Amino acid sequence: MFFLYNNIVLFLIQRKLFNMKKHLLSVMVLCGSLINSQTYSNGNLSTGSTTSTGGVAPTGYTWSEVQAAAGNTTIGSSAIYNNSLTSNFRLADDFVVPAGQKWTITSVEALGYQTSSTTYPFDQINLRIWNGVPGGAGAIVFGDTTTNLLNTANSVDYKIYRIGNGTAATNRRIWKLSANVATSLNSGTFWVDFQAHPTNDASAFFPPVTIVGATGPSGANALQYNGTSWVAFTDGGSLAPQAVPFLINYTVATLSTTETRQYDSRLVIYPNPVKSSFKLSIPQESLNAKTDISIYDLGGRKVKSFKMAESYDISSLEKGVYLLKVNDGTTNKVTKIIKD
């Protein structure tokens, strides 16, 4: 009887685990972005430690250089308000929670600068999450335009200087604005929009996603609120659609654990969709010899694993949508990859 009971219990556990695995989709999609605009390739901000004319960044920093050769001129765009409300701007971009997933979000982080500031220049950030396009069919599912969500302890120097083409200047230091968020989202397309307030009530700016040699990521569709309406966020020179770099920190349940993950819009796959091989732009803090790159199918099965390399071959994979995960030993950064 004891043997029969044990076997019945074991069968029930195995069947439950099978059903859980059968219905569990692998983690996330990136923009959001992280990843932006369906492919979530809105991501990178750093263009390296050397300018296009050979200028070397200060130790520990990299540049974010406007891609003038591609026709771009925009160094940064406004997403701030002042006390008199003569300035009232916001920036917004989209991200996707994939089918079968539920994200519990703990913070969203924006990236901005105030010209010539050497100390942290912001004292407020408000933020909203929409289940559709802001100002359109979307409805607000989290946040408002008045509550200050700034987490000062996590809002730090981002170790990047924003510069014009070829100009090795250090007067536009990028800072991270970490906003406390407490919400859970089921699968779907969402938009995040934010607005900051500079401590000195003056101007401040937020650079777009920057990719060497490109006017912007494929599928970019960010928006800017100009005080009266939402309009497309485009570059002032090339008029190309732009994307907004941001990070989302969240947890998602897997088969046996709840894993903390980071949707990082700086994690960029190109090209994406991929026919045979791709290159990967990885945030500076994840560039180390221990970093692992893995690809999972939507059933949660690991199908490819790589160490850091110049390019990654996935020609043997079937066409479809996969999850790419970058594990640097501290953070699991994730984004969606499409095999064509």
mmCIF file of N, CA and C in Angstrom, residues 149-256:
data_model
loop_
_atom_site.group_PDB
_atom_site.id
_atom_site.type_symbol
_atom_site.label_atom_id
_atom_site.label_comp_id
_atom_site.label_asym_id
_atom_site.label_seq_id
_atom_site.Cartn_x
_atom_site.Cartn_y
_atom_site.Cartn_z
ATOM 1 N N LEU A 149 8.108 59.779 -8.343
ATOM 2 C CA LEU A 149 8.514 58.392 -8.157
ATOM 3 C C LEU A 149 10.027 58.221 -8.062
ATOM 4 N N LEU A 150 10.767 59.317 -7.994
ATOM 5 C CA LEU A 150 12.223 59.251 -8.055
ATOM 6 C C LEU A 150 12.817 58.473 -6.880
ATOM 7 N N ASN A 151 13.610 57.466 -7.207
ATOM 8 C CA ASN A 151 14.388 56.728 -6.215
ATOM 9 C C ASN A 151 15.799 57.300 -6.250
ATOM 10 N N THR A 152 16.105 58.179 -5.327
ATOM 11 C CA THR A 152 17.374 58.904 -5.376
ATOM 12 C C THR A 152 18.576 57.981 -5.176
ATOM 13 N N ALA A 153 18.410 56.927 -4.394
ATOM 14 C CA ALA A 153 19.533 56.017 -4.135
ATOM 15 C C ALA A 153 19.980 55.289 -5.395
ATOM 16 N N ASN A 154 19.038 55.018 -6.288
ATOM 17 C CA ASN A 154 19.359 54.288 -7.520
ATOM 18 C C ASN A 154 19.530 55.199 -8.725
ATOM 19 N N SER A 155 19.446 56.491 -8.520
ATOM 20 C CA SER A 155 19.597 57.455 -9.616
ATOM 21 C C SER A 155 21.019 57.998 -9.570
ATOM 22 N N VAL A 156 21.828 57.537 -10.516
ATOM 23 C CA VAL A 156 23.273 57.763 -10.420
ATOM 24 C C VAL A 156 23.868 58.180 -11.764
ATOM 25 N N ASP A 157 25.152 58.524 -11.711
ATOM 26 C CA ASP A 157 25.934 58.804 -12.908
ATOM 27 C C ASP A 157 25.932 57.557 -13.794
ATOM 28 N N TYR A 158 25.565 57.724 -15.073
ATOM 29 C CA TYR A 158 25.442 56.579 -15.973
ATOM 30 C C TYR A 158 26.730 56.289 -16.733
ATOM 31 N N LYS A 159 27.762 57.096 -16.510
ATOM 32 C CA LYS A 159 29.089 56.882 -17.086
ATOM 33 C C LYS A 159 29.110 57.013 -18.609
ATOM 34 N N ILE A 160 28.278 57.886 -19.138
ATOM 35 C CA ILE A 160 28.268 58.193 -20.572
ATOM 36 C C ILE A 160 28.188 59.699 -20.733
ATOM 37 N N TYR A 161 28.934 60.241 -21.703
ATOM 38 C CA TYR A 161 28.809 61.647 -22.081
ATOM 39 C C TYR A 161 28.146 61.730 -23.452
ATOM 40 N N ARG A 162 27.129 62.556 -23.546
ATOM 41 C CA ARG A 162 26.471 62.802 -24.830
ATOM 42 C C ARG A 162 27.233 63.898 -25.566
ATOM 43 N N ILE A 163 27.569 63.650 -26.837
ATOM 44 C CA ILE A 163 28.365 64.614 -27.597
ATOM 45 C C ILE A 163 27.832 64.781 -29.013
ATOM 46 N N GLY A 164 28.158 65.934 -29.619
ATOM 47 C CA GLY A 164 27.918 66.129 -31.032
ATOM 48 C C GLY A 164 28.934 65.338 -31.826
ATOM 49 N N ASN A 165 28.778 65.300 -33.121
ATOM 50 C CA ASN A 165 29.655 64.489 -33.953
ATOM 51 C C ASN A 165 31.115 64.931 -33.863
ATOM 52 N N GLY A 166 31.981 64.039 -33.403
ATOM 53 C CA GLY A 166 33.410 64.288 -33.372
ATOM 54 C C GLY A 166 33.891 65.202 -32.267
ATOM 55 N N THR A 167 32.997 65.680 -31.423
ATOM 56 C CA THR A 167 33.364 66.640 -30.377
ATOM 57 C C THR A 167 33.519 65.934 -29.037
ATOM 58 N N ALA A 168 34.755 65.836 -28.558
ATOM 59 C CA ALA A 168 35.021 65.113 -27.307
ATOM 60 C C ALA A 168 34.787 66.008 -26.099
ATOM 61 N N ALA A 169 33.536 66.389 -25.876
ATOM 62 C CA ALA A 169 33.189 67.295 -24.775
ATOM 63 C C ALA A 169 32.642 66.501 -23.592
ATOM 64 N N THR A 170 32.844 67.037 -22.397
ATOM 65 C CA THR A 170 32.381 66.345 -21.187
ATOM 66 C C THR A 170 31.379 67.195 -20.401
ATOM 67 N N ASN A 171 30.592 67.987 -21.113
ATOM 68 C CA ASN A 171 29.636 68.865 -20.432
ATOM 69 C C ASN A 171 28.202 68.346 -20.492
ATOM 70 N N ARG A 172 28.014 67.119 -21.020
ATOM 71 C CA ARG A 172 26.663 66.526 -21.040
ATOM 72 C C ARG A 172 26.743 65.120 -20.443
ATOM 73 N N ARG A 173 26.895 65.074 -19.158
ATOM 74 C CA ARG A 173 26.977 63.784 -18.456
ATOM 75 C C ARG A 173 25.585 63.179 -18.341
ATOM 76 N N ILE A 174 25.462 61.899 -18.729
ATOM 77 C CA ILE A 174 24.179 61.204 -18.657
ATOM 78 C C ILE A 174 23.961 60.657 -17.243
ATOM 79 N N TRP A 175 22.754 60.903 -16.737
ATOM 80 C CA TRP A 175 22.369 60.410 -15.415
ATOM 81 C C TRP A 175 21.186 59.457 -15.553
ATOM 82 N N LYS A 176 21.130 58.492 -14.648
ATOM 83 C CA LYS A 176 19.990 57.577 -14.610
ATOM 84 C C LYS A 176 18.935 58.123 -13.668
ATOM 85 N N LEU A 177 17.687 58.149 -14.121
ATOM 86 C CA LEU A 177 16.550 58.547 -13.296
ATOM 87 C C LEU A 177 15.733 57.295 -13.019
ATOM 88 N N SER A 178 15.821 56.784 -11.808
ATOM 89 C CA SER A 178 15.130 55.555 -11.449
ATOM 90 C C SER A 178 13.781 55.883 -10.817
ATOM 91 N N ALA A 179 12.712 55.372 -11.428
ATOM 92 C CA ALA A 179 11.353 55.617 -10.934
ATOM 93 C C ALA A 179 10.811 54.355 -10.271
ATOM 94 N N ASN A 180 10.356 54.473 -9.032
ATOM 95 C CA ASN A 180 9.743 53.342 -8.340
ATOM 96 C C ASN A 180 8.406 53.003 -8.984
ATOM 97 N N VAL A 181 8.233 51.744 -9.329
ATOM 98 C CA VAL A 181 6.989 51.278 -9.941
ATOM 99 C C VAL A 181 6.551 50.021 -9.208
ATOM 100 N N ALA A 182 5.260 49.890 -8.978
ATOM 101 C CA ALA A 182 4.723 48.690 -8.339
ATOM 102 C C ALA A 182 3.465 48.287 -9.093
ATOM 103 N N THR A 183 3.649 47.462 -10.118
ATOM 104 C CA THR A 183 2.502 47.024 -10.900
ATOM 105 C C THR A 183 2.824 45.714 -11.589
ATOM 106 N N SER A 184 1.797 44.967 -11.950
ATOM 107 C CA SER A 184 1.959 43.722 -12.698
ATOM 108 C C SER A 184 1.217 43.840 -14.020
ATOM 109 N N LEU A 185 1.845 43.347 -15.079
ATOM 110 C CA LEU A 185 1.266 43.440 -16.413
ATOM 111 C C LEU A 185 1.187 42.059 -17.042
ATOM 112 N N ASN A 186 0.021 41.726 -17.571
ATOM 113 C CA ASN A 186 -0.120 40.515 -18.364
ATOM 114 C C ASN A 186 0.324 40.805 -19.792
ATOM 115 N N SER A 187 0.273 39.804 -20.650
ATOM 116 C CA SER A 187 0.794 39.954 -22.005
ATOM 117 C C SER A 187 0.080 41.073 -22.761
ATOM 118 N N GLY A 188 0.827 41.719 -23.641
ATOM 119 C CA GLY A 188 0.270 42.805 -24.444
ATOM 120 C C GLY A 188 1.314 43.850 -24.768
ATOM 121 N N THR A 189 0.911 44.835 -25.553
ATOM 122 C CA THR A 189 1.782 45.954 -25.896
ATOM 123 C C THR A 189 1.459 47.133 -24.990
ATOM 124 N N PHE A 190 2.484 47.685 -24.383
ATOM 125 C CA PHE A 190 2.325 48.789 -23.442
ATOM 126 C C PHE A 190 3.241 49.941 -23.832
ATOM 127 N N TRP A 191 2.900 51.112 -23.349
ATOM 128 C CA TRP A 191 3.729 52.302 -23.538
ATOM 129 C C TRP A 191 4.080 52.880 -22.175
ATOM 130 N N VAL A 192 5.309 53.352 -22.052
ATOM 131 C CA VAL A 192 5.713 54.080 -20.855
ATOM 132 C C VAL A 192 5.998 55.517 -21.264
ATOM 133 N N ASP A 193 5.460 56.479 -20.519
ATOM 134 C CA ASP A 193 5.793 57.882 -20.767
ATOM 135 C C ASP A 193 6.238 58.517 -19.456
ATOM 136 N N PHE A 194 7.184 59.445 -19.557
ATOM 137 C CA PHE A 194 7.757 60.019 -18.342
ATOM 138 C C PHE A 194 8.064 61.497 -18.524
ATOM 139 N N GLN A 195 8.272 62.148 -17.392
ATOM 140 C CA GLN A 195 8.594 63.576 -17.356
ATOM 141 C C GLN A 195 9.393 63.836 -16.080
ATOM 142 N N ALA A 196 10.459 64.611 -16.202
ATOM 143 C CA ALA A 196 11.322 64.910 -15.057
ATOM 144 C C ALA A 196 11.285 66.392 -14.723
ATOM 145 N N HIS A 197 11.769 66.710 -13.528
ATOM 146 C CA HIS A 197 11.918 68.112 -13.132
ATOM 147 C C HIS A 197 13.353 68.346 -12.680
ATOM 148 N N PRO A 198 14.072 69.284 -13.308
ATOM 149 C CA PRO A 198 15.427 69.614 -12.870
ATOM 150 C C PRO A 198 15.395 70.370 -11.544
ATOM 151 N N THR A 199 16.343 70.083 -10.693
ATOM 152 C CA THR A 199 16.407 70.702 -9.375
ATOM 153 C C THR A 199 16.458 72.224 -9.454
ATOM 154 N N ASN A 200 17.157 72.744 -10.461
ATOM 155 C CA ASN A 200 17.287 74.205 -10.600
ATOM 156 C C ASN A 200 16.186 74.817 -11.467
ATOM 157 N N ASP A 201 15.184 74.002 -11.833
ATOM 158 C CA ASP A 201 14.030 74.467 -12.611
ATOM 159 C C ASP A 201 14.423 74.964 -14.006
ATOM 160 N N ALA A 202 15.579 74.532 -14.493
ATOM 161 C CA ALA A 202 16.046 74.935 -15.823
ATOM 162 C C ALA A 202 15.817 73.788 -16.814
ATOM 163 N N SER A 203 16.442 73.879 -17.970
ATOM 164 C CA SER A 203 16.254 72.875 -19.018
ATOM 165 C C SER A 203 17.076 71.616 -18.749
ATOM 166 N N ALA A 204 16.623 70.517 -19.290
ATOM 167 C CA ALA A 204 17.363 69.255 -19.280
ATOM 168 C C ALA A 204 16.883 68.456 -20.485
ATOM 169 N N PHE A 205 17.673 67.445 -20.878
ATOM 170 C CA PHE A 205 17.387 66.765 -22.141
ATOM 171 C C PHE A 205 17.611 65.261 -22.022
ATOM 172 N N PHE A 206 16.979 64.540 -22.952
ATOM 173 C CA PHE A 206 17.044 63.085 -22.975
ATOM 174 C C PHE A 206 17.445 62.638 -24.374
ATOM 175 N N PRO A 207 18.611 61.989 -24.514
ATOM 176 C CA PRO A 207 19.081 61.585 -25.840
ATOM 177 C C PRO A 207 18.292 60.406 -26.384
ATOM 178 N N PRO A 208 18.193 60.298 -27.700
ATOM 179 C CA PRO A 208 17.539 59.135 -28.297
ATOM 180 C C PRO A 208 18.484 57.943 -28.348
ATOM 181 N N VAL A 209 17.952 56.781 -28.628
ATOM 182 C CA VAL A 209 18.770 55.605 -28.887
ATOM 183 C C VAL A 209 19.763 55.941 -29.992
ATOM 184 N N THR A 210 21.006 55.535 -29.812
ATOM 185 C CA THR A 210 22.054 55.887 -30.766
ATOM 186 C C THR A 210 22.799 54.637 -31.212
ATOM 187 N N ILE A 211 22.808 54.384 -32.516
ATOM 188 C CA ILE A 211 23.469 53.225 -33.106
ATOM 189 C C ILE A 211 24.471 53.727 -34.128
ATOM 190 N N VAL A 212 25.702 53.296 -34.024
ATOM 191 C CA VAL A 212 26.756 53.769 -34.922
ATOM 192 C C VAL A 212 26.379 53.525 -36.382
ATOM 193 N N GLY A 213 26.429 54.604 -37.175
ATOM 194 C CA GLY A 213 26.168 54.505 -38.602
ATOM 195 C C GLY A 213 24.707 54.502 -39.002
ATOM 196 N N ALA A 214 23.801 54.660 -38.037
ATOM 197 C CA ALA A 214 22.368 54.584 -38.340
ATOM 198 C C ALA A 214 21.645 55.827 -37.852
ATOM 199 N N THR A 215 20.539 56.151 -38.506
ATOM 200 C CA THR A 215 19.720 57.283 -38.067
ATOM 201 C C THR A 215 18.861 56.918 -36.871
ATOM 202 N N GLY A 216 18.668 55.621 -36.658
ATOM 203 C CA GLY A 216 17.859 55.143 -35.547
ATOM 204 C C GLY A 216 17.568 53.674 -35.731
ATOM 205 N N PRO A 217 17.016 53.004 -34.729
ATOM 206 C CA PRO A 217 16.705 51.583 -34.855
ATOM 207 C C PRO A 217 15.529 51.332 -35.784
ATOM 208 N N SER A 218 15.517 50.164 -36.395
ATOM 209 C CA SER A 218 14.410 49.781 -37.261
ATOM 210 C C SER A 218 13.114 49.729 -36.459
ATOM 211 N N GLY A 219 12.062 50.323 -37.007
ATOM 212 C CA GLY A 219 10.769 50.278 -36.342
ATOM 213 C C GLY A 219 10.578 51.282 -35.236
ATOM 214 N N ALA A 220 11.506 52.232 -35.088
ATOM 215 C CA ALA A 220 11.384 53.237 -34.020
ATOM 216 C C ALA A 220 10.077 54.007 -34.159
ATOM 217 N N ASN A 221 9.405 54.253 -33.043
ATOM 218 C CA ASN A 221 8.108 54.934 -33.102
ATOM 219 C C ASN A 221 7.815 55.748 -31.843
ATOM 220 N N ALA A 222 8.857 56.274 -31.214
ATOM 221 C CA ALA A 222 8.671 57.030 -29.973
ATOM 222 C C ALA A 222 7.850 58.294 -30.213
ATOM 223 N N LEU A 223 7.263 58.798 -29.130
ATOM 224 C CA LEU A 223 6.428 59.997 -29.185
ATOM 225 C C LEU A 223 6.937 61.037 -28.191
ATOM 226 N N GLN A 224 6.620 62.300 -28.491
ATOM 227 C CA GLN A 224 6.900 63.386 -27.550
ATOM 228 C C GLN A 224 5.629 64.199 -27.347
ATOM 229 N N TYR A 225 5.346 64.512 -26.089
ATOM 230 C CA TYR A 225 4.243 65.419 -25.773
ATOM 231 C C TYR A 225 4.809 66.826 -25.732
ATOM 232 N N ASN A 226 4.231 67.728 -26.540
ATOM 233 C CA ASN A 226 4.789 69.083 -26.677
ATOM 234 C C ASN A 226 4.060 70.143 -25.857
ATOM 235 N N GLY A 227 3.223 69.691 -24.940
ATOM 236 C CA GLY A 227 2.461 70.618 -24.112
ATOM 237 C C GLY A 227 0.995 70.658 -24.464
ATOM 238 N N THR A 228 0.686 70.248 -25.694
ATOM 239 C CA THR A 228 -0.714 70.227 -26.131
ATOM 240 C C THR A 228 -1.115 68.898 -26.760
ATOM 241 N N SER A 229 -0.176 68.209 -27.404
ATOM 242 C CA SER A 229 -0.515 66.957 -28.084
ATOM 243 C C SER A 229 0.711 66.063 -28.224
ATOM 244 N N TRP A 230 0.455 64.788 -28.497
ATOM 245 C CA TRP A 230 1.523 63.829 -28.759
ATOM 246 C C TRP A 230 1.890 63.867 -30.237
ATOM 247 N N VAL A 231 3.199 63.952 -30.510
ATOM 248 C CA VAL A 231 3.692 63.966 -31.894
ATOM 249 C C VAL A 231 4.842 62.972 -32.007
ATOM 250 N N ALA A 232 5.168 62.592 -33.240
ATOM 251 C CA ALA A 232 6.272 61.661 -33.462
ATOM 252 C C ALA A 232 7.595 62.290 -33.027
ATOM 253 N N PHE A 233 8.416 61.516 -32.357
ATOM 254 C CA PHE A 233 9.748 61.961 -31.948
ATOM 255 C C PHE A 233 10.701 61.646 -33.099
ATOM 256 N N THR A 234 11.122 62.664 -33.827
ATOM 257 C CA THR A 234 12.000 62.484 -34.976
ATOM 258 C C THR A 234 13.274 63.300 -34.816
ATOM 259 N N ASP A 235 14.314 62.912 -35.545
ATOM 260 C CA ASP A 235 15.560 63.672 -35.507
ATOM 261 C C ASP A 235 15.396 64.980 -36.265
ATOM 262 N N GLY A 236 16.014 66.038 -35.748
ATOM 263 C CA GLY A 236 15.872 67.349 -36.364
ATOM 264 C C GLY A 236 16.569 67.493 -37.696
ATOM 265 N N GLY A 237 17.545 66.615 -37.992
ATOM 266 C CA GLY A 237 18.258 66.686 -39.257
ATOM 267 C C GLY A 237 17.761 65.686 -40.272
ATOM 268 N N SER A 238 17.838 64.399 -39.932
ATOM 269 C CA SER A 238 17.428 63.345 -40.866
ATOM 270 C C SER A 238 15.926 63.156 -40.921
ATOM 271 N N LEU A 239 15.218 63.656 -39.915
ATOM 272 C CA LEU A 239 13.769 63.478 -39.757
ATOM 273 C C LEU A 239 13.390 62.010 -39.533
ATOM 274 N N ALA A 240 14.383 61.183 -39.223
ATOM 275 C CA ALA A 240 14.120 59.765 -38.987
ATOM 276 C C ALA A 240 13.415 59.559 -37.649
ATOM 277 N N PRO A 241 12.475 58.621 -37.580
ATOM 278 C CA PRO A 241 11.837 58.291 -36.303
ATOM 279 C C PRO A 241 12.878 57.843 -35.282
ATOM 280 N N GLN A 242 12.681 58.239 -34.039
ATOM 281 C CA GLN A 242 13.630 57.925 -32.982
ATOM 282 C C GLN A 242 13.020 56.991 -31.940
ATOM 283 N N ALA A 243 13.891 56.449 -31.102
ATOM 284 C CA ALA A 243 13.485 55.591 -29.994
ATOM 285 C C ALA A 243 14.068 56.151 -28.703
ATOM 286 N N VAL A 244 13.413 55.863 -27.607
ATOM 287 C CA VAL A 244 13.840 56.369 -26.299
ATOM 288 C C VAL A 244 14.481 55.234 -25.505
ATOM 289 N N PRO A 245 15.738 55.380 -25.069
ATOM 290 C CA PRO A 245 16.346 54.329 -24.252
ATOM 291 C C PRO A 245 15.797 54.348 -22.826
ATOM 292 N N PHE A 246 15.415 53.199 -22.332
ATOM 293 C CA PHE A 246 14.970 53.084 -20.943
ATOM 294 C C PHE A 246 15.164 51.651 -20.494
ATOM 295 N N LEU A 247 15.091 51.428 -19.208
ATOM 296 C CA LEU A 247 15.241 50.101 -18.630
ATOM 297 C C LEU A 247 14.012 49.787 -17.793
ATOM 298 N N ILE A 248 13.614 48.515 -17.806
ATOM 299 C CA ILE A 248 12.533 48.050 -16.943
ATOM 300 C C ILE A 248 13.077 46.910 -16.091
ATOM 301 N N ASN A 249 12.941 47.015 -14.798
ATOM 302 C CA ASN A 249 13.329 45.939 -13.883
ATOM 303 C C ASN A 249 12.066 45.226 -13.412
ATOM 304 N N TYR A 250 12.046 43.904 -13.515
ATOM 305 C CA TYR A 250 10.820 43.163 -13.223
ATOM 306 C C TYR A 250 11.159 41.731 -12.845
ATOM 307 N N THR A 251 10.193 41.031 -12.320
ATOM 308 C CA THR A 251 10.329 39.599 -12.067
ATOM 309 C C THR A 251 9.272 38.864 -12.870
ATOM 310 N N VAL A 252 9.610 37.621 -13.223
ATOM 311 C CA VAL A 252 8.678 36.796 -13.985
ATOM 312 C C VAL A 252 8.812 35.368 -13.487
ATOM 313 N N ALA A 253 7.690 34.673 -13.348
ATOM 314 C CA ALA A 253 7.713 33.301 -12.855
ATOM 315 C C ALA A 253 8.145 32.351 -13.959
ATOM 316 N N THR A 254 9.080 31.429 -13.630
ATOM 317 C CA THR A 254 9.459 30.362 -14.538
ATOM 318 C C THR A 254 8.945 29.049 -13.967
ATOM 319 N N LEU A 255 9.355 27.939 -14.572
ATOM 320 C CA LEU A 255 8.820 26.640 -14.167
ATOM 321 C C LEU A 255 9.036 26.344 -12.682
ATOM 322 N N SER A 256 10.256 26.645 -12.188
ATOM 323 C CA SER A 256 10.562 26.272 -10.812
ATOM 324 C C SER A 256 10.957 27.441 -9.924
#
